[in-house]
Amino acid sequence: MKLNLGCGHNKRNGWVNVDHSDACSPDLVVDLEATPWPWPDDSVDEVLMSHVLEHLGQSAPTYLAIWKELYRVCKDGAKLLIMVPHPRHDDYLCDPTHVRPVLPEGVALFSQKANRKAIAGGFSNTPLGIQLGIDFDVVGATLVPAPFYAKALKSGQMSRQQLEVAGERWNNVYKEVRMLLRAVKPAGRV
């Protein structure tokens, strides 16, 4: 099974398209902040959350419950593709329904491999994967430049290093963050 969670009007063929609003005619109307979700344990091969996660879990307990549900429904090796607006872009800042920034560093807190590495290094990262009994490997993360910067990069007017420096200093450099995760079951398996 493939879940397109928070599909809005962007439905995909071959996927179960899920949204909290029946106005977009999803296959299923589900409030993702209300747990448990209606899918069985270990039943999902792939999850897409495109511009959804930043709208969910204003309170930490609700946000963590969403991650626990994602883990519960995913099979071992299930792919999770998350796309969110970059929190320093106006697309994120201007929407009053955005309740939390989502970045790769925060998502990595749900990886037990990263948790063990942080503990061994004496870092102060919260080992959420270990604490919650869940485990998602971060396979990859990409910062998508805003159109002006993407054009400058493509034309050679700006190097990748210059783009990275701009992204550290200014807003509206990166438009979107894309992250690919893989569920690791049982949790903590090396």
PDB file of C-alpha atoms in Angstrom:
ATOM      1  CA  MET A   1       0.000   0.000   0.000  1.00  0.00           C
ATOM      2  CA  LYS A   2       1.115   3.553  -0.784  1.00  0.00           C
ATOM      3  CA  LEU A   3      -0.239   6.460   1.272  1.00  0.00           C
ATOM      4  CA  ASN A   4      -0.420  10.017  -0.038  1.00  0.00           C
ATOM      5  CA  LEU A   5      -1.005  11.707   3.316  1.00  0.00           C
ATOM      6  CA  GLY A   6      -2.476  15.194   3.234  1.00  0.00           C
ATOM      7  CA  CYS A   7      -3.044  14.892  -0.502  1.00  0.00           C
ATOM      8  CA  GLY A   8      -5.178  18.002  -0.911  1.00  0.00           C
ATOM      9  CA  HIS A   9      -6.010  18.275  -4.617  1.00  0.00           C
ATOM     10  CA  ASN A  10      -2.790  16.442  -5.617  1.00  0.00           C
ATOM     11  CA  LYS A  11      -4.084  12.908  -5.826  1.00  0.00           C
ATOM     12  CA  ARG A  12      -1.980  10.080  -7.259  1.00  0.00           C
ATOM     13  CA  ASN A  13      -3.153   7.005  -9.144  1.00  0.00           C
ATOM     14  CA  GLY A  14      -2.288   3.763  -7.369  1.00  0.00           C
ATOM     15  CA  TRP A  15      -2.054   5.503  -3.997  1.00  0.00           C
ATOM     16  CA  VAL A  16      -4.513   5.830  -1.120  1.00  0.00           C
ATOM     17  CA  ASN A  17      -5.095   9.585  -1.139  1.00  0.00           C
ATOM     18  CA  VAL A  18      -5.793  10.843   2.382  1.00  0.00           C
ATOM     19  CA  ASP A  19      -6.790  14.274   3.657  1.00  0.00           C
ATOM     20  CA  HIS A  20      -8.573  15.741   6.676  1.00  0.00           C
ATOM     21  CA  SER A  21     -10.942  17.692   4.423  1.00  0.00           C
ATOM     22  CA  ASP A  22     -13.587  16.087   2.261  1.00  0.00           C
ATOM     23  CA  ALA A  23     -13.593  19.263   0.113  1.00  0.00           C
ATOM     24  CA  CYS A  24     -10.717  17.821  -1.957  1.00  0.00           C
ATOM     25  CA  SER A  25     -12.468  14.441  -2.412  1.00  0.00           C
ATOM     26  CA  PRO A  26      -9.740  12.181  -1.006  1.00  0.00           C
ATOM     27  CA  ASP A  27     -10.088   8.395  -1.005  1.00  0.00           C
ATOM     28  CA  LEU A  28     -10.200   8.587   2.808  1.00  0.00           C
ATOM     29  CA  VAL A  29     -10.909  11.455   5.190  1.00  0.00           C
ATOM     30  CA  VAL A  30      -8.525  11.058   8.143  1.00  0.00           C
ATOM     31  CA  ASP A  31      -7.345  13.513  10.776  1.00  0.00           C
ATOM     32  CA  LEU A  32      -3.645  12.642  10.956  1.00  0.00           C
ATOM     33  CA  GLU A  33      -3.363  14.284  14.373  1.00  0.00           C
ATOM     34  CA  ALA A  34      -5.872  11.792  15.801  1.00  0.00           C
ATOM     35  CA  THR A  35      -4.258   8.459  16.577  1.00  0.00           C
ATOM     36  CA  PRO A  36      -4.369   5.576  16.014  1.00  0.00           C
ATOM     37  CA  TRP A  37      -4.680   5.768  12.250  1.00  0.00           C
ATOM     38  CA  PRO A  38      -6.982   3.329  10.404  1.00  0.00           C
ATOM     39  CA  TRP A  39      -4.228   1.204   8.819  1.00  0.00           C
ATOM     40  CA  PRO A  40      -2.843  -2.038  10.247  1.00  0.00           C
ATOM     41  CA  ASP A  41       0.690  -2.422  11.579  1.00  0.00           C
ATOM     42  CA  ASP A  42       3.377  -3.007   8.926  1.00  0.00           C
ATOM     43  CA  SER A  43       0.964  -2.492   6.016  1.00  0.00           C
ATOM     44  CA  VAL A  44       2.505   0.439   4.121  1.00  0.00           C
ATOM     45  CA  ASP A  45       5.281   0.260   1.515  1.00  0.00           C
ATOM     46  CA  GLU A  46       5.569   3.957   0.758  1.00  0.00           C
ATOM     47  CA  VAL A  47       4.391   7.271   2.226  1.00  0.00           C
ATOM     48  CA  LEU A  48       4.301  10.670   0.565  1.00  0.00           C
ATOM     49  CA  MET A  49       3.856  13.786   2.695  1.00  0.00           C
ATOM     50  CA  SER A  50       4.087  16.751   0.334  1.00  0.00           C
ATOM     51  CA  HIS A  51       3.713  20.055   2.164  1.00  0.00           C
ATOM     52  CA  VAL A  52       1.826  18.423   5.021  1.00  0.00           C
ATOM     53  CA  LEU A  53       4.105  17.798   7.998  1.00  0.00           C
ATOM     54  CA  GLU A  54       4.629  21.517   8.678  1.00  0.00           C
ATOM     55  CA  HIS A  55       0.858  21.776   9.301  1.00  0.00           C
ATOM     56  CA  LEU A  56       0.745  18.957  11.873  1.00  0.00           C
ATOM     57  CA  GLY A  57       1.583  18.576  15.540  1.00  0.00           C
ATOM     58  CA  GLN A  58       1.643  22.056  17.003  1.00  0.00           C
ATOM     59  CA  SER A  59       2.124  20.417  20.402  1.00  0.00           C
ATOM     60  CA  ALA A  60       5.147  18.181  20.838  1.00  0.00           C
ATOM     61  CA  PRO A  61       3.104  15.181  22.078  1.00  0.00           C
ATOM     62  CA  THR A  62       0.894  15.316  18.956  1.00  0.00           C
ATOM     63  CA  TYR A  63       3.899  15.647  16.641  1.00  0.00           C
ATOM     64  CA  LEU A  64       5.647  12.688  18.277  1.00  0.00           C
ATOM     65  CA  ALA A  65       2.449  10.611  18.099  1.00  0.00           C
ATOM     66  CA  ILE A  66       2.357  11.240  14.329  1.00  0.00           C
ATOM     67  CA  TRP A  67       5.903   9.872  14.004  1.00  0.00           C
ATOM     68  CA  LYS A  68       4.987   6.830  16.082  1.00  0.00           C
ATOM     69  CA  GLU A  69       1.989   6.164  13.814  1.00  0.00           C
ATOM     70  CA  LEU A  70       4.122   6.554  10.689  1.00  0.00           C
ATOM     71  CA  TYR A  71       6.489   3.970  12.108  1.00  0.00           C
ATOM     72  CA  ARG A  72       3.703   1.613  13.202  1.00  0.00           C
ATOM     73  CA  VAL A  73       2.025   1.460   9.780  1.00  0.00           C
ATOM     74  CA  CYS A  74       5.249   1.241   7.742  1.00  0.00           C
ATOM     75  CA  LYS A  75       6.765  -2.092   6.736  1.00  0.00           C
ATOM     76  CA  ASP A  76      10.461  -2.689   7.245  1.00  0.00           C
ATOM     77  CA  GLY A  77      12.214  -0.792   4.463  1.00  0.00           C
ATOM     78  CA  ALA A  78       9.190   1.385   3.645  1.00  0.00           C
ATOM     79  CA  LYS A  79      10.080   4.674   1.988  1.00  0.00           C
ATOM     80  CA  LEU A  80       8.882   7.982   3.388  1.00  0.00           C
ATOM     81  CA  LEU A  81       9.208  11.054   1.153  1.00  0.00           C
ATOM     82  CA  ILE A  82       8.704  14.344   2.975  1.00  0.00           C
ATOM     83  CA  MET A  83       8.585  17.684   1.192  1.00  0.00           C
ATOM     84  CA  VAL A  84       8.152  20.890   3.186  1.00  0.00           C
ATOM     85  CA  PRO A  85       8.695  24.596   2.599  1.00  0.00           C
ATOM     86  CA  HIS A  86      12.048  25.797   3.892  1.00  0.00           C
ATOM     87  CA  PRO A  87      11.345  27.562   7.203  1.00  0.00           C
ATOM     88  CA  ARG A  88      13.333  30.631   6.121  1.00  0.00           C
ATOM     89  CA  HIS A  89      11.305  31.112   2.945  1.00  0.00           C
ATOM     90  CA  ASP A  90       8.267  33.382   2.710  1.00  0.00           C
ATOM     91  CA  ASP A  91       6.173  30.369   1.631  1.00  0.00           C
ATOM     92  CA  TYR A  92       6.650  28.987   5.138  1.00  0.00           C
ATOM     93  CA  LEU A  93       6.488  32.271   7.014  1.00  0.00           C
ATOM     94  CA  CYS A  94       3.312  33.626   5.377  1.00  0.00           C
ATOM     95  CA  ASP A  95       0.995  30.648   5.950  1.00  0.00           C
ATOM     96  CA  PRO A  96      -0.770  30.911   9.315  1.00  0.00           C
ATOM     97  CA  THR A  97      -1.508  27.172   9.285  1.00  0.00           C
ATOM     98  CA  HIS A  98       2.183  26.238   9.446  1.00  0.00           C
ATOM     99  CA  VAL A  99       2.856  25.153  13.016  1.00  0.00           C
ATOM    100  CA  ARG A 100       6.451  23.898  12.990  1.00  0.00           C
ATOM    101  CA  PRO A 101       9.580  23.996  10.843  1.00  0.00           C
ATOM    102  CA  VAL A 102      10.783  20.621   9.574  1.00  0.00           C
ATOM    103  CA  LEU A 103      14.441  20.197   8.654  1.00  0.00           C
ATOM    104  CA  PRO A 104      16.696  17.167   8.073  1.00  0.00           C
ATOM    105  CA  GLU A 105      18.495  17.716  11.382  1.00  0.00           C
ATOM    106  CA  GLY A 106      15.200  17.429  13.258  1.00  0.00           C
ATOM    107  CA  VAL A 107      14.056  14.408  11.274  1.00  0.00           C
ATOM    108  CA  ALA A 108      17.398  12.695  11.993  1.00  0.00           C
ATOM    109  CA  LEU A 109      16.410  12.655  15.680  1.00  0.00           C
ATOM    110  CA  PHE A 110      14.105   9.730  14.760  1.00  0.00           C
ATOM    111  CA  SER A 111      17.073   7.631  13.554  1.00  0.00           C
ATOM    112  CA  GLN A 112      18.447   5.278  16.193  1.00  0.00           C
ATOM    113  CA  LYS A 113      21.734   5.083  14.285  1.00  0.00           C
ATOM    114  CA  ALA A 114      22.059   8.873  14.544  1.00  0.00           C
ATOM    115  CA  ASN A 115      20.900   8.701  18.187  1.00  0.00           C
ATOM    116  CA  ARG A 116      23.659   6.233  19.103  1.00  0.00           C
ATOM    117  CA  LYS A 117      26.260   8.335  17.281  1.00  0.00           C
ATOM    118  CA  ALA A 118      25.141  11.493  19.139  1.00  0.00           C
ATOM    119  CA  ILE A 119      25.206   9.698  22.492  1.00  0.00           C
ATOM    120  CA  ALA A 120      28.687   8.310  21.818  1.00  0.00           C
ATOM    121  CA  GLY A 121      29.886  11.788  20.842  1.00  0.00           C
ATOM    122  CA  GLY A 122      28.430  13.400  23.945  1.00  0.00           C
ATOM    123  CA  PHE A 123      26.113  15.620  21.892  1.00  0.00           C
ATOM    124  CA  SER A 124      22.918  17.077  23.328  1.00  0.00           C
ATOM    125  CA  ASN A 125      20.635  15.848  20.515  1.00  0.00           C
ATOM    126  CA  THR A 126      17.409  14.371  21.882  1.00  0.00           C
ATOM    127  CA  PRO A 127      17.453  10.639  21.004  1.00  0.00           C
ATOM    128  CA  LEU A 128      13.792  10.547  19.944  1.00  0.00           C
ATOM    129  CA  GLY A 129      14.150   7.317  17.966  1.00  0.00           C
ATOM    130  CA  ILE A 130      15.394   5.465  21.042  1.00  0.00           C
ATOM    131  CA  GLN A 131      12.957   7.191  23.405  1.00  0.00           C
ATOM    132  CA  LEU A 132       9.928   6.451  21.184  1.00  0.00           C
ATOM    133  CA  GLY A 133      11.042   2.985  20.035  1.00  0.00           C
ATOM    134  CA  ILE A 134      10.991   3.996  16.361  1.00  0.00           C
ATOM    135  CA  ASP A 135      13.708   4.087  13.714  1.00  0.00           C
ATOM    136  CA  PHE A 136      13.877   5.954  10.406  1.00  0.00           C
ATOM    137  CA  ASP A 137      17.153   6.183   8.471  1.00  0.00           C
ATOM    138  CA  VAL A 138      17.597   9.462   6.619  1.00  0.00           C
ATOM    139  CA  VAL A 139      18.561   8.222   3.154  1.00  0.00           C
ATOM    140  CA  GLY A 140      18.923  11.688   1.678  1.00  0.00           C
ATOM    141  CA  ALA A 141      17.979  15.327   2.009  1.00  0.00           C
ATOM    142  CA  THR A 142      17.952  18.089  -0.571  1.00  0.00           C
ATOM    143  CA  LEU A 143      17.534  21.829  -0.200  1.00  0.00           C
ATOM    144  CA  VAL A 144      15.744  23.140  -3.288  1.00  0.00           C
ATOM    145  CA  PRO A 145      16.856  26.665  -4.239  1.00  0.00           C
ATOM    146  CA  ALA A 146      14.295  29.374  -4.907  1.00  0.00           C
ATOM    147  CA  PRO A 147      13.926  30.127  -8.655  1.00  0.00           C
ATOM    148  CA  PHE A 148      16.277  33.144  -8.663  1.00  0.00           C
ATOM    149  CA  TYR A 149      19.057  31.129  -7.014  1.00  0.00           C
ATOM    150  CA  ALA A 150      18.378  28.001  -9.066  1.00  0.00           C
ATOM    151  CA  LYS A 151      18.766  30.060 -12.243  1.00  0.00           C
ATOM    152  CA  ALA A 152      21.989  31.689 -10.971  1.00  0.00           C
ATOM    153  CA  LEU A 153      23.387  28.269 -10.068  1.00  0.00           C
ATOM    154  CA  LYS A 154      22.438  26.721 -13.410  1.00  0.00           C
ATOM    155  CA  SER A 155      23.891  29.622 -15.433  1.00  0.00           C
ATOM    156  CA  GLY A 156      27.176  29.582 -13.516  1.00  0.00           C
ATOM    157  CA  GLN A 157      26.617  33.030 -12.006  1.00  0.00           C
ATOM    158  CA  MET A 158      26.777  31.374  -8.598  1.00  0.00           C
ATOM    159  CA  SER A 159      28.725  28.379  -7.352  1.00  0.00           C
ATOM    160  CA  ARG A 160      27.294  25.695  -5.051  1.00  0.00           C
ATOM    161  CA  GLN A 161      29.525  27.065  -2.267  1.00  0.00           C
ATOM    162  CA  GLN A 162      28.183  30.606  -2.797  1.00  0.00           C
ATOM    163  CA  LEU A 163      24.646  29.238  -2.662  1.00  0.00           C
ATOM    164  CA  GLU A 164      25.385  27.500   0.644  1.00  0.00           C
ATOM    165  CA  VAL A 165      26.846  30.700   2.127  1.00  0.00           C
ATOM    166  CA  ALA A 166      23.795  32.671   0.958  1.00  0.00           C
ATOM    167  CA  GLY A 167      21.511  30.032   2.502  1.00  0.00           C
ATOM    168  CA  GLU A 168      23.270  30.410   5.856  1.00  0.00           C
ATOM    169  CA  ARG A 169      22.927  34.197   5.810  1.00  0.00           C
ATOM    170  CA  TRP A 170      19.673  35.115   4.094  1.00  0.00           C
ATOM    171  CA  ASN A 171      16.012  34.215   3.828  1.00  0.00           C
ATOM    172  CA  ASN A 172      14.325  33.065   0.603  1.00  0.00           C
ATOM    173  CA  VAL A 173      17.419  31.275  -0.739  1.00  0.00           C
ATOM    174  CA  TYR A 174      15.942  27.779  -0.393  1.00  0.00           C
ATOM    175  CA  LYS A 175      12.286  27.260  -1.263  1.00  0.00           C
ATOM    176  CA  GLU A 176      11.780  23.637  -0.264  1.00  0.00           C
ATOM    177  CA  VAL A 177      13.327  20.792   1.704  1.00  0.00           C
ATOM    178  CA  ARG A 178      12.966  17.218   0.412  1.00  0.00           C
ATOM    179  CA  MET A 179      13.836  14.261   2.606  1.00  0.00           C
ATOM    180  CA  LEU A 180      13.814  10.533   1.897  1.00  0.00           C
ATOM    181  CA  LEU A 181      13.605   8.220   4.898  1.00  0.00           C
ATOM    182  CA  ARG A 182      13.508   4.439   5.262  1.00  0.00           C
ATOM    183  CA  ALA A 183      11.758   2.603   8.076  1.00  0.00           C
ATOM    184  CA  VAL A 184      14.059   0.237   9.982  1.00  0.00           C
ATOM    185  CA  LYS A 185      12.280  -2.609  11.744  1.00  0.00           C
ATOM    186  CA  PRO A 186      12.700  -3.823  14.334  1.00  0.00           C
ATOM    187  CA  ALA A 187      13.794  -0.499  15.813  1.00  0.00           C
ATOM    188  CA  GLY A 188      17.462  -0.342  16.633  1.00  0.00           C
ATOM    189  CA  ARG A 189      18.489  -3.050  14.175  1.00  0.00           C
ATOM    190  CA  VAL A 190      22.016  -2.342  13.016  1.00  0.00           C
TER     191      VAL A 190
END
